[in-house]
CSV table of N, CA and C in Angstrom, one decimal:
chain,number,residue,atom,x,y,z
D,166,UNK,N,-10.3,-67.9,-78.2
D,166,UNK,CA,-10.3,-69.3,-77.8
D,166,UNK,C,-9.9,-69.6,-76.4
D,167,UNK,N,-9.8,-70.9,-76.1
D,167,UNK,CA,-9.4,-71.2,-74.8
D,167,UNK,C,-8.1,-70.6,-74.2
D,168,UNK,N,-7.2,-70.5,-75.1
D,168,UNK,CA,-5.8,-70.0,-74.7
D,168,UNK,C,-6.0,-68.5,-74.2
D,169,UNK,N,-6.8,-67.7,-74.8
D,169,UNK,CA,-7.0,-66.4,-74.4
D,169,UNK,C,-7.6,-66.3,-72.9
D,170,UNK,N,-8.5,-67.3,-72.7
D,170,UNK,CA,-9.2,-67.3,-71.3
D,170,UNK,C,-8.0,-67.7,-70.3
D,171,UNK,N,-7.2,-68.6,-70.7
D,171,UNK,CA,-6.0,-69.1,-69.9
D,171,UNK,C,-5.2,-68.0,-69.6
D,172,UNK,N,-4.9,-67.2,-70.7
D,172,UNK,CA,-4.0,-66.0,-70.4
D,172,UNK,C,-4.6,-65.0,-69.5
D,173,UNK,N,-5.9,-64.7,-69.6
D,173,UNK,CA,-6.7,-63.8,-68.7
D,173,UNK,C,-6.7,-64.4,-67.4
D,174,UNK,N,-7.0,-65.7,-67.1
D,174,UNK,CA,-7.0,-66.3,-65.9
D,174,UNK,C,-5.7,-66.1,-65.2
D,175,UNK,N,-4.6,-66.3,-65.8
D,175,UNK,CA,-3.2,-66.1,-65.2
D,175,UNK,C,-3.1,-64.7,-64.7
D,176,UNK,N,-3.5,-63.8,-65.6
D,176,UNK,CA,-3.4,-62.4,-65.2
D,176,UNK,C,-4.2,-62.1,-64.0
D,177,UNK,N,-5.4,-62.5,-64.0
D,177,UNK,CA,-6.4,-62.4,-62.8
D,177,UNK,C,-5.7,-63.0,-61.6
D,178,UNK,N,-5.0,-64.1,-61.6
D,178,UNK,CA,-4.3,-64.6,-60.5
D,178,UNK,C,-3.3,-63.6,-60.0
D,179,UNK,N,-2.5,-63.2,-60.9
D,179,UNK,CA,-1.5,-62.1,-60.6
D,179,UNK,C,-2.1,-61.0,-59.9
D,180,UNK,N,-3.3,-60.5,-60.4
D,180,UNK,CA,-4.0,-59.3,-59.8
D,180,UNK,C,-4.4,-59.5,-58.4
D,181,UNK,N,-4.9,-60.9,-58.2
D,181,UNK,CA,-5.3,-61.2,-56.8
D,181,UNK,C,-4.1,-61.2,-56.0
D,182,UNK,N,-3.1,-61.7,-56.2
D,182,UNK,CA,-1.8,-61.6,-55.5
D,182,UNK,C,-1.3,-60.2,-55.4
D,183,UNK,N,-1.5,-59.3,-56.3
D,183,UNK,CA,-1.1,-58.0,-56.2
D,183,UNK,C,-2.1,-57.2,-55.2
D,184,UNK,N,-3.3,-57.6,-55.3
D,184,UNK,CA,-4.2,-56.9,-54.4
D,184,UNK,C,-4.0,-57.1,-52.9
D,185,UNK,N,-3.4,-58.4,-52.7
D,185,UNK,CA,-3.0,-58.6,-51.3
D,185,UNK,C,-1.8,-57.9,-50.9
D,186,UNK,N,-1.1,-57.3,-51.8
D,186,UNK,CA,0.0,-56.4,-51.5
D,186,UNK,C,-0.2,-54.9,-51.7
D,187,UNK,N,-1.5,-54.6,-51.8
D,187,UNK,CA,-1.8,-53.2,-52.0
D,187,UNK,C,-2.1,-52.7,-53.2
D,188,UNK,N,-2.0,-53.4,-54.3
D,188,UNK,CA,-2.2,-53.0,-55.7
D,188,UNK,C,-3.5,-53.5,-56.2
D,189,UNK,N,-4.5,-52.7,-55.9
D,189,UNK,CA,-5.9,-53.2,-56.4
D,189,UNK,C,-6.1,-53.0,-57.8
D,190,UNK,N,-6.5,-54.1,-58.5
D,190,UNK,CA,-6.8,-54.0,-60.0
D,190,UNK,C,-8.0,-53.4,-60.2
D,191,UNK,N,-8.1,-52.5,-61.3
D,191,UNK,CA,-9.3,-52.0,-61.7
D,191,UNK,C,-9.4,-52.2,-63.3
D,192,UNK,N,-10.7,-52.5,-63.8
D,192,UNK,CA,-10.7,-52.8,-65.2
D,192,UNK,C,-10.3,-51.6,-66.0
D,193,UNK,N,-10.3,-50.5,-65.5
D,193,UNK,CA,-9.9,-49.3,-66.3
D,193,UNK,C,-8.5,-49.2,-66.5
D,194,UNK,N,-7.7,-50.1,-65.9
D,194,UNK,CA,-6.2,-50.1,-66.0
D,194,UNK,C,-5.8,-51.1,-67.0
D,195,UNK,N,-5.0,-50.7,-67.9
D,195,UNK,CA,-4.3,-51.7,-69.0
D,195,UNK,C,-3.3,-52.6,-68.2
D,196,UNK,N,-2.9,-53.6,-68.8
D,196,UNK,CA,-2.0,-54.4,-68.1
D,196,UNK,C,-0.7,-53.7,-67.8
D,197,UNK,N,-0.1,-52.9,-68.7
D,197,UNK,CA,1.1,-52.2,-68.3
D,197,UNK,C,0.9,-51.2,-67.1
D,198,UNK,N,-0.2,-50.6,-67.2
D,198,UNK,CA,-0.5,-49.6,-66.1
D,198,UNK,C,-0.6,-50.4,-64.8
D,199,UNK,N,-1.3,-51.5,-64.8
D,199,UNK,CA,-1.3,-52.3,-63.6
D,199,UNK,C,0.1,-52.8,-63.1
D,200,UNK,N,0.8,-53.3,-64.0
D,200,UNK,CA,2.1,-53.8,-63.8
D,200,UNK,C,3.0,-52.7,-63.1
D,201,UNK,N,2.8,-51.5,-63.5
D,201,UNK,CA,3.5,-50.4,-63.0
D,201,UNK,C,3.1,-50.1,-61.5
D,202,UNK,N,1.8,-50.1,-61.3
D,202,UNK,CA,1.4,-49.9,-60.0
D,202,UNK,C,1.8,-51.0,-59.0
D,203,UNK,N,1.7,-52.2,-59.6
D,203,UNK,CA,2.0,-53.4,-58.7
D,203,UNK,C,3.6,-53.4,-58.5
D,204,UNK,N,4.5,-53.0,-59.4
D,204,UNK,CA,5.8,-52.8,-59.2
D,204,UNK,C,6.2,-51.8,-58.1
D,205,UNK,N,5.4,-50.8,-58.0
D,205,UNK,CA,5.7,-49.9,-56.9
D,205,UNK,C,5.4,-50.5,-55.5
D,206,UNK,N,4.6,-51.4,-55.5
D,206,UNK,CA,4.4,-52.2,-54.2
D,206,UNK,C,5.3,-53.3,-54.0
D,207,UNK,N,5.8,-53.9,-55.1
D,207,UNK,CA,6.7,-55.1,-55.1
D,207,UNK,C,7.9,-54.9,-56.0
D,208,UNK,N,8.7,-53.9,-55.8
D,208,UNK,CA,9.8,-53.6,-56.6
D,208,UNK,C,10.8,-54.7,-57.0
D,209,UNK,N,10.8,-55.7,-56.1
D,209,UNK,CA,11.8,-56.8,-56.4
D,209,UNK,C,11.3,-57.6,-57.6
D,210,UNK,N,10.1,-57.6,-58.1
D,210,UNK,CA,9.8,-58.3,-59.3
D,210,UNK,C,9.3,-57.4,-60.4
D,211,UNK,N,9.9,-56.2,-60.5
D,211,UNK,CA,9.6,-55.2,-61.5
D,211,UNK,C,9.8,-55.7,-62.9
D,212,UNK,N,11.0,-56.2,-63.1
D,212,UNK,CA,11.4,-56.7,-64.4
D,212,UNK,C,10.4,-57.8,-65.0
D,213,UNK,N,10.1,-58.6,-64.1
D,213,UNK,CA,9.1,-59.8,-64.4
D,213,UNK,C,7.7,-59.2,-64.8
D,214,UNK,N,7.3,-58.3,-63.9
D,214,UNK,CA,6.0,-57.7,-64.1
D,214,UNK,C,5.8,-56.9,-65.4
D,215,UNK,N,6.9,-56.2,-65.7
D,215,UNK,CA,7.0,-55.5,-67.1
D,215,UNK,C,6.9,-56.5,-68.3
D,216,UNK,N,7.6,-57.5,-68.1
D,216,UNK,CA,7.6,-58.6,-69.2
D,216,UNK,C,6.2,-59.3,-69.3
D,217,UNK,N,5.6,-59.6,-68.2
D,217,UNK,CA,4.3,-60.2,-68.1
D,217,UNK,C,3.3,-59.3,-68.8
D,218,UNK,N,3.3,-58.1,-68.4
D,218,UNK,CA,2.4,-57.1,-69.0
D,218,UNK,C,2.6,-57.0,-70.5
D,219,UNK,N,3.8,-57.0,-71.0
D,219,UNK,CA,4.2,-56.8,-72.4
D,219,UNK,C,3.5,-58.0,-73.2
D,220,UNK,N,3.8,-59.2,-72.6
D,220,UNK,CA,3.4,-60.4,-73.4
D,220,UNK,C,1.8,-60.5,-73.3
D,221,UNK,N,1.3,-60.0,-72.2
D,221,UNK,CA,-0.3,-60.1,-72.1
D,221,UNK,C,-0.9,-59.2,-73.1
D,222,UNK,N,-0.4,-58.0,-73.2
D,222,UNK,CA,-0.9,-57.0,-74.2
D,222,UNK,C,-0.7,-57.6,-75.6
D,223,UNK,N,0.4,-58.1,-76.0
D,223,UNK,CA,0.6,-58.7,-77.3
D,223,UNK,C,-0.4,-59.9,-77.5
D,224,UNK,N,-0.7,-60.7,-76.5
D,224,UNK,CA,-1.7,-61.7,-76.7
D,224,UNK,C,-2.9,-61.2,-77.0
D,225,UNK,N,-3.3,-60.1,-76.3
D,225,UNK,CA,-4.7,-59.5,-76.4
D,225,UNK,C,-4.9,-58.7,-77.7
D,226,UNK,N,-3.7,-57.9,-78.1
D,226,UNK,CA,-4.0,-57.0,-79.1
D,226,UNK,C,-3.3,-57.1,-80.4
D,227,UNK,N,-2.1,-57.9,-80.4
D,227,UNK,CA,-1.3,-58.1,-81.5
D,227,UNK,C,-1.9,-59.1,-82.5
D,228,UNK,N,-1.9,-58.9,-83.8
D,228,UNK,CA,-2.3,-59.9,-84.8
D,228,UNK,C,-1.3,-61.0,-84.9
D,229,UNK,N,-0.1,-60.8,-84.5
D,229,UNK,CA,1.0,-61.8,-84.5
D,229,UNK,C,0.9,-62.7,-83.3
D,230,UNK,N,0.8,-64.0,-83.4
D,230,UNK,CA,0.7,-64.8,-82.2
D,230,UNK,C,2.1,-64.8,-81.4
D,231,UNK,N,2.0,-65.0,-80.1
D,231,UNK,CA,3.2,-65.2,-79.4
D,231,UNK,C,3.9,-66.5,-79.8
D,232,UNK,N,5.1,-66.7,-79.6
D,232,UNK,CA,5.8,-67.9,-79.8
D,232,UNK,C,5.5,-68.8,-78.7
D,233,UNK,N,5.9,-70.1,-78.9
D,233,UNK,CA,5.6,-71.1,-77.8
D,233,UNK,C,6.5,-70.7,-76.7
D,234,UNK,N,7.7,-70.3,-77.0
D,234,UNK,CA,8.6,-69.8,-75.8
D,234,UNK,C,8.0,-68.7,-75.1
D,235,UNK,N,7.5,-67.7,-75.7
D,235,UNK,CA,7.0,-66.6,-75.1
D,235,UNK,C,5.7,-66.9,-74.3
D,236,UNK,N,4.9,-67.8,-74.7
D,236,UNK,CA,3.7,-68.3,-74.0
D,236,UNK,C,4.1,-68.9,-72.8
D,237,UNK,N,5.0,-69.8,-72.9
D,237,UNK,CA,5.6,-70.6,-71.8
D,237,UNK,C,6.2,-69.7,-70.7
D,238,UNK,N,7.0,-68.7,-71.2
D,238,UNK,CA,7.6,-67.7,-70.3
D,238,UNK,C,6.6,-66.9,-69.4
D,239,UNK,N,5.5,-66.5,-70.1
D,239,UNK,CA,4.3,-65.8,-69.6
D,239,UNK,C,3.9,-66.6,-68.3
D,240,UNK,N,3.5,-67.7,-68.5
D,240,UNK,CA,2.9,-68.5,-67.4
D,240,UNK,C,3.9,-68.9,-66.4
D,241,UNK,N,5.1,-69.1,-66.7
D,241,UNK,CA,6.1,-69.5,-65.8
D,241,UNK,C,6.5,-68.2,-64.9
D,242,UNK,N,6.5,-67.0,-65.5
D,242,UNK,CA,6.9,-65.8,-64.7
D,242,UNK,C,5.8,-65.6,-63.6
D,243,UNK,N,4.5,-65.7,-64.1
D,243,UNK,CA,3.3,-65.4,-63.2
D,243,UNK,C,3.4,-66.4,-62.1
D,244,UNK,N,3.8,-67.7,-62.3
D,244,UNK,CA,3.8,-68.7,-61.3
D,244,UNK,C,4.9,-68.3,-60.3
D,245,UNK,N,6.1,-68.0,-60.9
D,245,UNK,CA,7.1,-67.6,-60.1
D,245,UNK,C,6.8,-66.4,-59.2
D,246,UNK,N,6.3,-65.4,-59.7
D,246,UNK,CA,6.1,-64.1,-58.9
D,246,UNK,C,5.0,-64.5,-57.9
D,247,UNK,N,4.0,-65.1,-58.2
D,247,UNK,CA,3.0,-65.3,-57.1
D,247,UNK,C,3.4,-66.3,-56.0
D,248,UNK,N,4.3,-67.1,-56.4
D,248,UNK,CA,4.7,-68.1,-55.4
D,248,UNK,C,6.1,-67.7,-54.8
D,249,UNK,N,6.5,-66.5,-55.1
D,249,UNK,CA,7.8,-66.1,-54.6
D,249,UNK,C,7.8,-65.7,-53.1
D,250,UNK,N,6.5,-65.2,-52.7
D,250,UNK,CA,6.5,-64.9,-51.3
D,250,UNK,C,7.0,-63.5,-51.0
D,251,UNK,N,7.5,-62.8,-52.0
D,251,UNK,CA,8.1,-61.6,-51.9
D,251,UNK,C,6.9,-60.6,-51.5
D,252,UNK,N,7.2,-59.7,-50.6
D,252,UNK,CA,6.2,-58.7,-50.3
D,252,UNK,C,6.7,-57.4,-50.7
């Protein structure tokens, strides 16, 4: 549905931000693999990246839907990371 596209769009936004910091996204990478690579470039947001990847994978692959709080947290963390200005 539309929410899946919104989730993917937010992750792509994170990947564009990561690409500007030396972590180029490839479709062969899973969300956690990419988060690990990006965290090596931007260690200050490692915890947030780990959680973002976990929630994205659950949204994509888990039969159990995320809670409203988890969904809100996912978008909020991505917004905070990409607007943090941390290099």
